[in-house]
Amino acid sequence: MESTTVWLVTILGVLAVVAFDFLVVVRRPHEPSFKESVRWTLFYVGLAVIFGVAMLAWAGPGKGVEFFAGYVTEWSLSVDNLFVFLVILARFQVPPRYRQRVLLFGVVLALVLRGLFIAAGAAALHAFSWVFYLFGFFLLWTAVSVAREGGAEEGEVEYKETALVALARRFLPATDGYRGGAVLVKEHGKRLVTPLLMVMIAIGTTDVLFALDSIPAIFGLTDDPYIVFTANAFALMGLRQLFFVVEGLLRRLVYLSYGLSVVLAFIGVKLVLSALHENSLPFINGGEPVAWAPEIPTWMSLAVIIVAIGGAALVSVIVSARTGEELPREHHHRHQDAQADEV
């Protein structure tokens, strides 16, 4: 556990970056070019690499490798999540110049919500070691769901309105169209919300669903809340710019879900083995640790993550290039449609 000073400096640093990003987006709403998006994406990836190298020098190789493993995992899951964001933005017909504002709102909300999830998860793991079993089996189930739900035509992917969005539509009087970049306007003496607010609610509630498997996944790589938070923060900070980089490539990453399912299954097994290694449940081995349960080193986790994600992306690009056309994008995204009806 890092000191209060380190946490404070880190949080202030994240807030400063978000504030800078917010000022850039609000002051000059526009649709960024590909080159602009690539530059900003490289900037945020560079920040993460610098932080990881500093972690290696400051906290040792173990913590540094844990950070990079967590960062690559969260970054990969974020790329997969972007396709759902693309569907939502298209469904609500968000004007291109205001997409940045919506995505930035999603990033800020994700940082806040994931911070709360991380605190709750860390407290649960500290108090009850058997929570590793829950996390592990949940990730294994998620991995199977991701793999089984692949293969549908991209055109079949539909956005299902969440309960929270439906509730907002029912009780919040809204305009019949967008009013620039405003989320709240006054017309005919009445305060009205615009569709932009509905999009932000949709993005925010969807990200809550994504956190349900991304947080357990990274806790399977490290039990340090500071590394969990910073890996999530760095993966999310460049998400807005990354969207405009990969927007045209998303439909070509047809095998990404299989790479993610391998990663989630591997981390799920790792969590179950960790739980067995520290077992305290009376109905398993008499409440004693299971001696044969091996501990998987973090460097091996990082290697598996890089090979699985990198291999899936590479095969996708090669196959797409050979066929000369976009392959059907898989209908997966970790059962978000089923979960969305419960939010």
Coordinates of C-alpha atoms in Angstrom, one line a residue:
M1 CA 0.0 0.0 0.0
E2 CA 1.4 3.3 -1.1
S3 CA 1.6 6.3 1.3
T4 CA -1.1 8.9 1.4
T5 CA 1.2 11.4 -0.2
V6 CA 1.9 9.2 -3.2
W7 CA -1.8 8.6 -3.6
L8 CA -2.6 12.3 -3.4
V9 CA 0.1 13.3 -5.9
T10 CA -1.1 10.5 -8.3
I11 CA -4.8 11.5 -8.1
L12 CA -3.9 15.2 -8.6
G13 CA -1.8 14.3 -11.6
V14 CA -4.7 12.3 -13.1
L15 CA -7.1 15.2 -12.5
A16 CA -4.7 17.6 -14.1
V17 CA -4.5 15.5 -17.3
V18 CA -8.3 15.1 -17.4
A19 CA -8.7 18.9 -16.8
F20 CA -6.4 19.7 -19.6
D21 CA -8.2 17.2 -21.9
F22 CA -11.5 18.7 -20.9
L23 CA -10.4 22.3 -21.6
V24 CA -9.1 21.3 -25.1
V25 CA -12.4 19.5 -26.0
V26 CA -14.8 22.1 -24.6
R27 CA -12.9 25.1 -26.0
R28 CA -12.6 23.7 -29.5
P29 CA -15.2 21.0 -30.3
H30 CA -14.2 19.3 -33.5
E31 CA -13.7 15.9 -35.2
P32 CA -10.0 15.1 -34.8
S33 CA -8.0 14.0 -37.7
F34 CA -6.3 10.6 -37.8
K35 CA -2.8 12.1 -37.4
E36 CA -4.0 14.2 -34.4
S37 CA -5.5 11.2 -32.8
V38 CA -2.4 9.1 -33.4
R39 CA -0.2 11.8 -31.8
W40 CA -2.3 12.0 -28.7
T41 CA -2.6 8.3 -28.4
L42 CA 1.2 7.9 -28.6
F43 CA 1.5 10.7 -26.0
Y44 CA -0.7 8.8 -23.5
V45 CA 0.9 5.5 -24.2
G46 CA 4.3 7.2 -23.7
L47 CA 3.1 8.5 -20.3
A48 CA 2.2 5.0 -19.3
V49 CA 5.6 3.6 -20.4
I50 CA 7.4 6.3 -18.5
F51 CA 5.4 5.6 -15.4
G52 CA 6.0 1.9 -15.7
V53 CA 9.8 2.4 -16.1
A54 CA 9.7 4.7 -13.1
M55 CA 7.8 2.0 -11.2
L56 CA 10.5 -0.5 -12.1
A57 CA 13.2 1.8 -10.7
W58 CA 11.2 2.9 -7.7
A59 CA 9.4 -0.2 -6.5
G60 CA 11.4 -3.0 -8.1
P61 CA 11.0 -5.3 -11.1
G62 CA 8.0 -7.2 -9.6
K63 CA 5.8 -4.1 -9.2
G64 CA 6.9 -2.7 -12.6
V65 CA 5.9 -6.0 -14.4
E66 CA 2.6 -6.0 -12.5
F67 CA 1.9 -2.5 -13.8
F68 CA 2.7 -3.3 -17.4
A69 CA 0.6 -6.6 -17.2
G70 CA -2.3 -4.7 -15.8
Y71 CA -2.0 -1.8 -18.2
V72 CA -1.8 -4.0 -21.3
T73 CA -4.8 -6.0 -20.1
E74 CA -7.0 -2.9 -19.3
W75 CA -5.9 -1.2 -22.6
S76 CA -6.8 -4.3 -24.6
L77 CA -10.2 -4.5 -22.9
S78 CA -10.7 -0.8 -23.6
V79 CA -10.1 -1.4 -27.3
D80 CA -12.8 -4.0 -27.3
N81 CA -15.2 -1.7 -25.4
L82 CA -14.7 1.0 -28.1
F83 CA -16.8 -1.0 -30.6
V84 CA -19.8 -0.8 -28.2
F85 CA -19.2 3.0 -27.9
L86 CA -19.2 3.2 -31.7
V87 CA -22.6 1.4 -31.8
I88 CA -24.0 3.8 -29.2
L89 CA -22.8 6.9 -30.9
A90 CA -24.2 5.7 -34.2
R91 CA -27.5 4.7 -32.6
F92 CA -27.9 8.2 -31.2
Q93 CA -26.6 9.8 -34.3
V94 CA -24.1 12.0 -32.4
P95 CA -22.6 14.7 -34.6
P96 CA -18.9 13.9 -35.3
R97 CA -17.7 17.2 -33.7
Y98 CA -19.3 16.4 -30.4
R99 CA -18.2 12.8 -30.1
Q100 CA -15.1 13.8 -28.2
R101 CA -17.2 15.5 -25.5
V102 CA -19.3 12.4 -25.0
L103 CA -16.3 10.1 -24.9
L104 CA -14.5 12.4 -22.4
F105 CA -17.5 12.3 -20.1
G106 CA -17.4 8.5 -20.3
V107 CA -13.7 8.5 -19.4
V108 CA -14.3 10.8 -16.4
L109 CA -17.2 8.7 -15.2
A110 CA -15.2 5.5 -15.7
L111 CA -12.3 6.8 -13.6
V112 CA -14.7 7.7 -10.7
L113 CA -16.7 4.5 -10.8
R114 CA -13.6 2.3 -11.2
G115 CA -12.0 4.0 -8.3
L116 CA -14.9 3.0 -6.2
F117 CA -14.9 -0.5 -7.5
I118 CA -11.2 -0.8 -6.8
A119 CA -11.6 0.4 -3.2
A120 CA -14.4 -2.1 -2.7
G121 CA -12.6 -5.0 -4.4
A122 CA -9.4 -4.3 -2.4
A123 CA -11.3 -4.3 0.9
A124 CA -13.1 -7.5 0.0
L125 CA -9.9 -9.3 -1.0
H126 CA -8.1 -8.1 2.2
A127 CA -11.0 -9.3 4.4
F128 CA -11.9 -12.5 2.6
S129 CA -9.4 -14.5 0.7
W130 CA -12.2 -16.7 -0.7
V131 CA -13.3 -13.7 -2.9
F132 CA -10.5 -14.9 -5.2
Y133 CA -12.7 -17.9 -6.0
L134 CA -15.6 -15.7 -7.0
F135 CA -13.4 -13.5 -9.2
G136 CA -11.7 -16.5 -10.8
F137 CA -14.9 -18.4 -11.6
F138 CA -16.6 -15.2 -12.9
L139 CA -13.7 -14.5 -15.3
L140 CA -13.8 -18.1 -16.5
W141 CA -17.5 -17.8 -17.2
T142 CA -16.9 -14.5 -18.9
A143 CA -14.1 -16.0 -21.1
V144 CA -16.5 -18.7 -22.3
S145 CA -19.2 -16.2 -23.0
V146 CA -16.8 -14.0 -25.0
A147 CA -15.7 -17.0 -27.1
R148 CA -19.2 -18.4 -27.6
E149 CA -20.8 -15.1 -28.6
G150 CA -18.3 -14.5 -31.4
G151 CA -19.2 -15.0 -35.0
A152 CA -22.3 -12.9 -35.6
E153 CA -22.5 -10.5 -38.4
E154 CA -21.5 -6.9 -37.5
G155 CA -24.8 -5.6 -38.8
E156 CA -26.7 -7.7 -36.2
V157 CA -25.1 -5.9 -33.3
E158 CA -27.8 -3.7 -31.8
Y159 CA -27.7 -1.3 -28.9
K160 CA -30.3 -2.2 -26.2
E161 CA -31.4 0.8 -24.2
T162 CA -30.5 0.4 -20.5
A163 CA -33.1 0.8 -17.8
L164 CA -31.4 4.1 -16.7
V165 CA -31.7 5.6 -20.1
A166 CA -35.3 4.6 -20.4
L167 CA -36.0 6.1 -17.0
A168 CA -34.3 9.4 -18.0
R169 CA -36.4 9.5 -21.2
R170 CA -39.6 9.0 -19.1
F171 CA -39.0 11.7 -16.5
L172 CA -36.7 14.2 -18.2
P173 CA -38.4 16.5 -20.8
A174 CA -36.1 16.5 -23.9
T175 CA -35.7 18.4 -27.1
D176 CA -36.5 16.9 -30.5
G177 CA -32.8 17.1 -31.6
Y178 CA -29.3 18.2 -30.7
R179 CA -28.7 21.8 -29.7
G180 CA -25.0 22.1 -30.5
G181 CA -22.9 20.7 -27.7
A182 CA -25.4 21.6 -24.9
V183 CA -26.9 19.0 -22.6
L184 CA -29.4 21.4 -21.0
V185 CA -31.3 24.2 -22.7
K186 CA -34.2 26.5 -22.0
E187 CA -36.9 26.7 -24.6
H188 CA -40.4 28.3 -24.4
G189 CA -39.7 29.0 -20.7
K190 CA -38.9 25.3 -19.9
R191 CA -35.7 23.5 -19.0
L192 CA -35.1 20.7 -21.4
V193 CA -32.3 18.1 -21.8
T194 CA -30.9 17.2 -25.2
P195 CA -30.1 13.8 -26.7
L196 CA -26.5 14.5 -25.8
L197 CA -27.3 13.8 -22.1
M198 CA -29.0 10.5 -23.1
V199 CA -25.8 9.4 -24.9
M200 CA -23.7 10.3 -21.9
I201 CA -26.0 8.2 -19.6
A202 CA -25.8 5.3 -22.1
I203 CA -22.0 5.5 -22.3
G204 CA -21.7 5.8 -18.5
T205 CA -24.0 2.8 -17.7
T206 CA -22.3 0.7 -20.3
D207 CA -18.9 1.4 -18.7
V208 CA -20.2 0.1 -15.4
L209 CA -20.9 -3.2 -17.0
F210 CA -17.4 -3.3 -18.5
A211 CA -15.9 -2.7 -15.1
L212 CA -17.5 -5.9 -13.8
D213 CA -14.9 -8.0 -15.6
S214 CA -12.0 -5.6 -16.1
I215 CA -11.6 -5.0 -12.3
P216 CA -11.5 -8.7 -11.3
A217 CA -9.1 -9.3 -14.3
I218 CA -6.5 -6.9 -13.1
F219 CA -6.9 -8.0 -9.4
G220 CA -5.8 -11.4 -10.8
L221 CA -2.5 -9.9 -11.8
T222 CA -1.8 -7.7 -8.8
D223 CA -3.3 -7.2 -5.3
D224 CA -1.8 -3.7 -5.0
P225 CA -4.7 -1.2 -5.2
Y226 CA -2.3 1.5 -6.3
I227 CA -1.2 -0.5 -9.4
V228 CA -4.8 -1.4 -10.1
F229 CA -5.8 2.2 -10.1
T230 CA -2.9 3.6 -12.1
A231 CA -3.1 0.9 -14.7
N232 CA -6.8 1.7 -15.1
A233 CA -6.2 5.4 -15.2
F234 CA -3.5 5.3 -17.9
A235 CA -5.6 2.9 -20.0
L236 CA -8.6 5.2 -19.8
M237 CA -6.9 8.6 -20.2
G238 CA -6.1 8.0 -23.8
L239 CA -9.3 6.2 -24.6
R240 CA -11.0 9.1 -26.3
Q241 CA -8.1 9.7 -28.7
L242 CA -7.7 5.9 -29.3
F243 CA -11.4 5.8 -30.4
F244 CA -10.6 8.0 -33.5
V245 CA -7.5 6.0 -34.3
V246 CA -9.1 2.5 -34.3
E247 CA -12.6 3.5 -35.4
G248 CA -11.9 2.5 -39.0
L249 CA -10.0 -0.7 -37.9
L250 CA -12.5 -2.0 -35.3
R251 CA -14.5 -4.1 -37.8
R252 CA -11.3 -5.7 -39.0
L253 CA -10.3 -6.9 -35.5
V254 CA -12.5 -9.9 -35.9
Y255 CA -10.4 -12.3 -33.7
L256 CA -9.8 -9.9 -30.9
S257 CA -12.6 -11.5 -28.8
Y258 CA -10.8 -14.8 -28.9
G259 CA -7.5 -13.3 -27.7
L260 CA -9.4 -11.6 -24.9
S261 CA -11.2 -14.8 -23.9
V262 CA -7.8 -16.5 -23.6
V263 CA -6.5 -13.7 -21.4
L264 CA -9.6 -13.7 -19.2
A265 CA -9.5 -17.5 -18.9
F266 CA -5.8 -17.5 -18.0
I267 CA -6.3 -14.9 -15.3
G268 CA -9.4 -16.8 -14.0
V269 CA -7.3 -19.9 -13.6
K270 CA -4.6 -17.9 -11.9
L271 CA -7.1 -16.5 -9.4
V272 CA -8.5 -19.9 -8.6
L273 CA -4.9 -21.3 -8.1
S274 CA -4.1 -18.3 -5.8
A275 CA -7.3 -18.9 -3.8
L276 CA -6.3 -22.6 -3.4
H277 CA -2.8 -21.6 -2.4
E278 CA -4.2 -19.4 0.4
N279 CA -7.3 -21.5 1.0
S280 CA -9.2 -21.0 4.3
L281 CA -12.6 -22.5 3.3
P282 CA -13.4 -25.4 5.6
F283 CA -14.9 -27.6 2.9
I284 CA -11.8 -27.5 0.7
N285 CA -8.8 -29.5 2.0
G286 CA -10.1 -29.1 5.6
G287 CA -9.6 -25.4 5.5
E288 CA -5.8 -25.7 4.9
P289 CA -3.9 -24.2 1.9
V290 CA -3.6 -26.6 -1.1
A291 CA 0.1 -27.4 -1.3
W292 CA 0.0 -28.5 -5.0
A293 CA -1.5 -25.3 -6.2
P294 CA 1.3 -23.4 -8.1
E295 CA 1.7 -19.7 -8.1
I296 CA 1.9 -18.3 -11.6
P297 CA 4.6 -15.5 -11.8
T298 CA 3.5 -12.1 -13.1
W299 CA 6.1 -12.1 -15.9
M300 CA 4.4 -15.3 -17.3
S301 CA 1.1 -13.5 -17.1
L302 CA 2.5 -10.5 -19.0
A303 CA 3.9 -12.9 -21.7
V304 CA 0.6 -14.7 -22.1
I305 CA -1.3 -11.4 -22.4
I306 CA 1.0 -10.0 -25.0
V307 CA 1.1 -13.2 -27.1
A308 CA -2.7 -13.7 -26.9
I309 CA -3.7 -10.1 -27.7
G310 CA -0.9 -9.4 -30.1
G311 CA -1.5 -12.7 -31.9
A312 CA -5.3 -12.1 -32.2
A313 CA -4.7 -8.6 -33.6
L314 CA -2.0 -9.8 -36.0
V315 CA -4.1 -12.7 -37.4
S316 CA -7.1 -10.3 -37.8
V317 CA -5.1 -7.9 -39.8
I318 CA -3.5 -10.6 -42.0
V319 CA -6.8 -12.4 -42.7
S320 CA -8.5 -9.1 -43.5
A321 CA -5.7 -8.0 -45.8
R322 CA -5.8 -11.4 -47.7
T323 CA -9.6 -11.4 -48.2
G324 CA -9.5 -7.7 -49.2
E325 CA -12.7 -7.0 -47.3
E326 CA -13.9 -6.4 -43.8
L327 CA -14.8 -9.7 -42.1
P328 CA -17.9 -9.9 -39.9
R329 CA -17.3 -8.4 -36.6
E330 CA -18.2 -10.7 -33.7
H331 CA -21.2 -10.1 -31.6
H332 CA -19.6 -10.5 -28.2
H333 CA -18.6 -7.7 -25.7
R334 CA -18.9 -9.9 -22.7
H335 CA -22.7 -10.3 -22.6
Q336 CA -23.2 -6.6 -22.2
D337 CA -26.7 -6.8 -23.8
A338 CA -27.9 -9.3 -21.2
Q339 CA -26.4 -7.2 -18.4
A340 CA -27.7 -3.9 -19.8
D341 CA -31.2 -5.0 -19.2
E342 CA -30.4 -5.4 -15.5
V343 CA -28.9 -1.9 -15.0

